PDB file of C-alpha atoms in Angstrom:
ATOM      1  CA  MET R  20     -16.390  28.097 -40.042  1.00  0.00           C
ATOM      2  CA  ASP R  21     -17.313  27.818 -36.471  1.00  0.00           C
ATOM      3  CA  ASP R  22     -16.733  24.525 -36.587  1.00  0.00           C
ATOM      4  CA  ILE R  23     -12.593  24.836 -37.583  1.00  0.00           C
ATOM      5  CA  LYS R  24     -12.019  27.300 -34.796  1.00  0.00           C
ATOM      6  CA  GLY R  25     -12.728  24.372 -32.127  1.00  0.00           C
ATOM      7  CA  THR R  26     -10.327  21.683 -33.599  1.00  0.00           C
ATOM      8  CA  PRO R  27      -6.631  21.136 -32.677  1.00  0.00           C
ATOM      9  CA  GLU R  28      -5.261  22.439 -36.028  1.00  0.00           C
ATOM     10  CA  SER R  29      -6.980  25.905 -35.492  1.00  0.00           C
ATOM     11  CA  ASP R  30      -4.649  26.188 -32.541  1.00  0.00           C
ATOM     12  CA  PHE R  31      -1.541  26.795 -35.060  1.00  0.00           C
ATOM     13  CA  SER R  32      -1.790  29.259 -37.282  1.00  0.00           C
ATOM     14  CA  ILE R  33      -1.215  27.808 -41.096  1.00  0.00           C
ATOM     15  CA  GLU R  34       0.107  31.352 -41.900  1.00  0.00           C
ATOM     16  CA  CYS R  35       2.924  31.183 -39.534  1.00  0.00           C
ATOM     17  CA  PHE R  36       4.097  27.779 -40.547  1.00  0.00           C
ATOM     18  CA  GLN R  37       4.272  28.516 -44.703  1.00  0.00           C
ATOM     19  CA  ASN R  38       7.856  28.916 -45.006  1.00  0.00           C
ATOM     20  CA  TYR R  39       8.958  25.464 -43.408  1.00  0.00           C
ATOM     21  CA  THR R  40       8.343  21.748 -45.159  1.00  0.00           C
ATOM     22  CA  ALA R  41       5.454  19.202 -43.631  1.00  0.00           C
ATOM     23  CA  PRO R  42       8.198  17.446 -41.731  1.00  0.00           C
ATOM     24  CA  GLU R  43       9.558  20.125 -39.910  1.00  0.00           C
ATOM     25  CA  VAL R  44       5.651  21.339 -39.376  1.00  0.00           C
ATOM     26  CA  PHE R  45       5.233  18.350 -37.712  1.00  0.00           C
ATOM     27  CA  ILE R  46       8.318  18.194 -35.819  1.00  0.00           C
ATOM     28  CA  GLN R  47       7.279  21.507 -34.324  1.00  0.00           C
ATOM     29  CA  GLY R  48       3.856  19.973 -33.421  1.00  0.00           C
ATOM     30  CA  LEU R  49       5.571  17.426 -31.621  1.00  0.00           C
ATOM     31  CA  ALA R  50       8.418  20.025 -29.311  1.00  0.00           C
ATOM     32  CA  GLY R  51       5.006  21.566 -28.176  1.00  0.00           C
ATOM     33  CA  ILE R  52       3.653  18.386 -27.056  1.00  0.00           C
ATOM     34  CA  VAL R  53       6.568  16.644 -25.431  1.00  0.00           C
ATOM     35  CA  ASP R  54       8.285  17.619 -22.153  1.00  0.00           C
ATOM     36  CA  GLN R  55      11.998  19.193 -22.945  1.00  0.00           C
ATOM     37  CA  GLN R  56      13.283  17.539 -19.561  1.00  0.00           C
ATOM     38  CA  ASP R  57      11.924  13.963 -20.307  1.00  0.00           C
ATOM     39  CA  VAL R  58      13.751  14.718 -23.720  1.00  0.00           C
ATOM     40  CA  GLU R  59      17.139  15.793 -22.384  1.00  0.00           C
ATOM     41  CA  SER R  60      17.131  12.537 -20.142  1.00  0.00           C
ATOM     42  CA  MET R  61      16.276  10.348 -22.860  1.00  0.00           C
ATOM     43  CA  ILE R  62      19.169  11.750 -24.746  1.00  0.00           C
ATOM     44  CA  ILE R  63      21.116  11.411 -21.721  1.00  0.00           C
ATOM     45  CA  ALA R  64      20.191   7.939 -21.471  1.00  0.00           C
ATOM     46  CA  GLN R  65      20.688   6.862 -25.460  1.00  0.00           C
ATOM     47  CA  LYS R  66      24.560   8.523 -25.240  1.00  0.00           C
ATOM     48  CA  GLN R  67      25.689   6.572 -21.635  1.00  0.00           C
ATOM     49  CA  MET R  68      24.154   3.493 -23.506  1.00  0.00           C
ATOM     50  CA  LEU R  69      26.120   4.601 -26.560  1.00  0.00           C
ATOM     51  CA  GLN R  70      29.452   4.826 -24.308  1.00  0.00           C
ATOM     52  CA  ARG R  71      28.542   1.197 -22.679  1.00  0.00           C
ATOM     53  CA  PHE R  72      28.556  -0.352 -26.302  1.00  0.00           C
ATOM     54  CA  GLU R  73      31.527   1.125 -27.398  1.00  0.00           C
ATOM     55  CA  LYS R  74      33.543   0.141 -24.374  1.00  0.00           C
ATOM     56  CA  THR R  75      32.001  -3.138 -24.702  1.00  0.00           C
ATOM     57  CA  ASN R  76      32.694  -3.578 -28.669  1.00  0.00           C
ATOM     58  CA  GLU R  77      36.950  -2.498 -28.059  1.00  0.00           C
ATOM     59  CA  MET R  78      36.641  -5.277 -25.413  1.00  0.00           C
ATOM     60  CA  LEU R  79      35.176  -7.711 -27.751  1.00  0.00           C
ATOM     61  CA  THR R  80      37.700  -6.590 -30.329  1.00  0.00           C
ATOM     62  CA  ASN R  81      40.585  -6.790 -27.800  1.00  0.00           C
ATOM     63  CA  CYS R  82      39.231 -10.327 -26.734  1.00  0.00           C
ATOM     64  CA  ASN R  83      38.791 -11.600 -30.613  1.00  0.00           C
ATOM     65  CA  ALA R  84      42.729 -10.220 -31.379  1.00  0.00           C
ATOM     66  CA  LEU R  85      43.789 -11.837 -28.685  1.00  0.00           C
ATOM     67  CA  SER R  86      41.875 -14.984 -29.304  1.00  0.00           C
ATOM     68  CA  ALA R  87      42.996 -15.005 -32.932  1.00  0.00           C
ATOM     69  CA  SER R  88      46.751 -14.349 -32.171  1.00  0.00           C
ATOM     70  CA  ARG R  89      46.695 -17.506 -29.699  1.00  0.00           C
ATOM     71  CA  LEU R  90      45.048 -19.506 -32.390  1.00  0.00           C
ATOM     72  CA  LYS R  91      47.666 -18.531 -34.730  1.00  0.00           C
ATOM     73  CA  THR R  92      50.778 -19.622 -31.869  1.00  0.00           C
ATOM     74  CA  VAL R  93      48.548 -23.201 -30.883  1.00  0.00           C
ATOM     75  CA  ALA R  94      47.452 -24.175 -34.455  1.00  0.00           C
ATOM     76  CA  PRO R  95      51.157 -25.431 -35.637  1.00  0.00           C
ATOM     77  CA  GLU R  96      51.229 -27.009 -32.437  1.00  0.00           C
ATOM     78  CA  PHE R  97      47.301 -28.601 -32.837  1.00  0.00           C
ATOM     79  CA  LYS R  98      48.513 -29.545 -36.549  1.00  0.00           C
ATOM     80  CA  LYS R  99      51.375 -31.681 -35.437  1.00  0.00           C
ATOM     81  CA  HIS R 100      49.865 -33.243 -32.369  1.00  0.00           C
ATOM     82  CA  THR R 101      46.832 -34.553 -35.164  1.00  0.00           C
ATOM     83  CA  GLN R 102      49.199 -35.605 -37.690  1.00  0.00           C
ATOM     84  CA  GLN R 103      51.656 -37.567 -34.616  1.00  0.00           C
ATOM     85  CA  LEU R 104      47.846 -39.154 -33.698  1.00  0.00           C
ATOM     86  CA  VAL R 105      47.173 -40.703 -37.058  1.00  0.00           C
ATOM     87  CA  ASP R 106      50.754 -41.873 -37.471  1.00  0.00           C
ATOM     88  CA  MET R 107      50.345 -43.748 -34.315  1.00  0.00           C
ATOM     89  CA  LYS R 108      47.199 -44.823 -35.472  1.00  0.00           C
ATOM     90  CA  LYS R 109      48.330 -46.323 -38.533  1.00  0.00           C
ATOM     91  CA  ASP R 110      51.609 -47.743 -36.460  1.00  0.00           C
ATOM     92  CA  LEU R 111      49.137 -49.559 -34.621  1.00  0.00           C
ATOM     93  CA  ASP R 112      46.826 -50.233 -36.976  1.00  0.00           C
ATOM     94  CA  TYR R 113      50.083 -52.538 -38.816  1.00  0.00           C
ATOM     95  CA  ILE R 114      50.967 -54.217 -35.660  1.00  0.00           C
ATOM     96  CA  PHE R 115      47.411 -55.552 -34.671  1.00  0.00           C
ATOM     97  CA  LYS R 116      47.041 -56.543 -37.950  1.00  0.00           C
ATOM     98  CA  LYS R 117      50.786 -58.274 -37.952  1.00  0.00           C
ATOM     99  CA  ILE R 118      49.385 -59.933 -33.961  1.00  0.00           C
ATOM    100  CA  ARG R 119      47.246 -61.090 -36.291  1.00  0.00           C
ATOM    101  CA  THR R 120      48.863 -62.495 -38.817  1.00  0.00           C
ATOM    102  CA  LEU R 121      51.497 -64.640 -36.625  1.00  0.00           C
ATOM    103  CA  LYS R 122      48.354 -66.039 -33.875  1.00  0.00           C
ATOM    104  CA  LEU R 123      47.147 -67.470 -37.542  1.00  0.00           C
ATOM    105  CA  LYS R 124      50.591 -68.695 -38.588  1.00  0.00           C
ATOM    106  CA  LEU R 125      51.317 -70.276 -35.065  1.00  0.00           C
ATOM    107  CA  GLY R 126      47.570 -71.356 -34.567  1.00  0.00           C
ATOM    108  CA  ASN R 127      47.986 -73.252 -38.063  1.00  0.00           C
ATOM    109  CA  GLN R 128      51.667 -74.434 -37.745  1.00  0.00           C
ATOM    110  CA  TYR R 129      50.770 -75.499 -33.866  1.00  0.00           C
ATOM    111  CA  PRO R 130      47.338 -76.250 -32.722  1.00  0.00           C
ATOM    112  CA  THR R 131      47.616 -77.498 -29.626  1.00  0.00           C
ATOM    113  CA  GLN R 132      50.022 -75.443 -28.037  1.00  0.00           C
ATOM    114  CA  PHE R 133      48.349 -72.569 -29.030  1.00  0.00           C
ATOM    115  CA  ALA R 134      44.834 -73.496 -28.102  1.00  0.00           C
ATOM    116  CA  GLU R 135      46.636 -74.069 -25.031  1.00  0.00           C
ATOM    117  CA  ALA R 136      48.845 -71.281 -24.533  1.00  0.00           C
ATOM    118  CA  GLN R 137      45.277 -68.799 -25.201  1.00  0.00           C
ATOM    119  CA  ARG R 138      43.639 -70.818 -22.146  1.00  0.00           C
ATOM    120  CA  SER R 139      46.211 -70.458 -19.937  1.00  0.00           C
ATOM    121  CA  SER R 140      46.333 -66.551 -21.305  1.00  0.00           C
ATOM    122  CA  LEU R 141      42.656 -65.710 -20.403  1.00  0.00           C
ATOM    123  CA  ALA R 142      43.235 -67.754 -17.163  1.00  0.00           C
ATOM    124  CA  GLU R 143      45.922 -65.183 -16.463  1.00  0.00           C
ATOM    125  CA  GLU R 144      43.387 -62.241 -17.280  1.00  0.00           C
ATOM    126  CA  CYS R 145      40.280 -63.814 -15.417  1.00  0.00           C
ATOM    127  CA  GLU R 146      42.693 -64.018 -12.166  1.00  0.00           C
ATOM    128  CA  GLU R 147      44.120 -60.055 -12.875  1.00  0.00           C
ATOM    129  CA  ASP R 148      40.342 -59.057 -13.294  1.00  0.00           C
ATOM    130  CA  GLU R 149      39.228 -60.814  -9.604  1.00  0.00           C
ATOM    131  CA  ASP R 150      42.061 -59.633  -8.223  1.00  0.00           C
ATOM    132  CA  TYR R 151      41.447 -56.079  -9.703  1.00  0.00           C
ATOM    133  CA  SER R 152      37.536 -56.526  -8.411  1.00  0.00           C
ATOM    134  CA  ALA R 153      38.493 -57.555  -5.326  1.00  0.00           C
ATOM    135  CA  HIS R 154      40.791 -54.660  -4.494  1.00  0.00           C
ATOM    136  CA  GLU R 155      38.237 -52.160  -6.037  1.00  0.00           C
ATOM    137  CA  LYS R 156      35.491 -54.316  -3.260  1.00  0.00           C
ATOM    138  CA  GLU R 157      37.830 -53.821  -0.429  1.00  0.00           C
ATOM    139  CA  ARG R 158      38.440 -49.990  -1.301  1.00  0.00           C
ATOM    140  CA  ARG R 159      34.580 -49.255  -1.290  1.00  0.00           C
ATOM    141  CA  GLU R 160      33.766 -51.081   1.613  1.00  0.00           C
ATOM    142  CA  SER R 161      36.364 -49.361   3.672  1.00  0.00           C
ATOM    143  CA  ILE R 162      35.084 -46.030   2.815  1.00  0.00           C
ATOM    144  CA  GLU R 163      31.809 -47.381   3.002  1.00  0.00           C
ATOM    145  CA  THR R 164      32.654 -48.379   6.991  1.00  0.00           C
ATOM    146  CA  LYS R 165      34.573 -44.865   7.454  1.00  0.00           C
ATOM    147  CA  LYS R 166      31.499 -43.122   6.463  1.00  0.00           C
ATOM    148  CA  SER R 167      28.898 -44.926   9.004  1.00  0.00           C
ATOM    149  CA  VAL R 168      31.544 -44.646  11.423  1.00  0.00           C
ATOM    150  CA  GLU R 169      31.735 -40.750  11.118  1.00  0.00           C
ATOM    151  CA  LYS R 170      27.922 -40.486  11.366  1.00  0.00           C
ATOM    152  CA  GLU R 171      28.213 -42.852  14.801  1.00  0.00           C
ATOM    153  CA  GLU R 172      30.324 -40.264  16.144  1.00  0.00           C
ATOM    154  CA  LEU R 173      27.933 -37.314  14.674  1.00  0.00           C
ATOM    155  CA  ALA R 174      25.151 -38.909  16.335  1.00  0.00           C
ATOM    156  CA  SER R 175      26.881 -39.350  19.262  1.00  0.00           C
ATOM    157  CA  LYS R 176      27.930 -36.226  19.363  1.00  0.00           C
ATOM    158  CA  SER R 177      24.645 -34.156  18.770  1.00  0.00           C
ATOM    159  CA  ASP R 178      23.484 -36.655  21.693  1.00  0.00           C
ATOM    160  CA  ASP R 179      25.493 -35.543  24.215  1.00  0.00           C
ATOM    161  CA  ASP R 180      24.692 -31.365  22.899  1.00  0.00           C
ATOM    162  CA  GLU R 181      21.328 -32.624  23.800  1.00  0.00           C
ATOM    163  CA  ALA R 182      21.845 -33.794  26.864  1.00  0.00           C
ATOM    164  CA  THR R 183      23.727 -31.113  28.229  1.00  0.00           C
ATOM    165  CA  ASP R 184      21.322 -28.672  26.964  1.00  0.00           C
ATOM    166  CA  ASP R 185      18.266 -31.020  29.222  1.00  0.00           C
ATOM    167  CA  GLN R 186      20.400 -30.145  32.353  1.00  0.00           C
ATOM    168  CA  PRO R 187      19.410 -27.336  34.575  1.00  0.00           C
ATOM    169  CA  ASP R 188      22.237 -25.253  35.665  1.00  0.00           C
ATOM    170  CA  LEU R 189      23.540 -25.784  39.150  1.00  0.00           C
ATOM    171  CA  LYS R 190      24.955 -22.294  39.699  1.00  0.00           C
TER     172      LYS R 190
END
């Protein structure tokens, strides 16, 4: 019996907790251990977080409502444009099919003239490509030239600045 008096359980008299349930006794025991200011600061922090979460939730709800309304207005236009693209693809497929059949018929009816027309068409395309390539090359070279001139100007300016820094003041 003397051993029981030295244990922590002996600090709590069983008789004073007879009217409470086991969880209530446990909570009362914890309440004595935990500092009340710490509990209050945790509660305040939890309330602040709850307010932030509620604000965030409200903002997300508003964002979702706005997105839904914009989607509702844009969806018909999107469907219309998609259908228009599908129709245009069908039309282009039909046109290219007709062009192929016309080329085939012309190639069968006039083989020599058709072959000559294809060669001249390819030659024109090559010239156009060469013209474009030459123009693009000239443009790139002019850009590189401008950049190199700018670098030289910056280098000469920095050299001038260094030269003026090295000269002593004669005042």
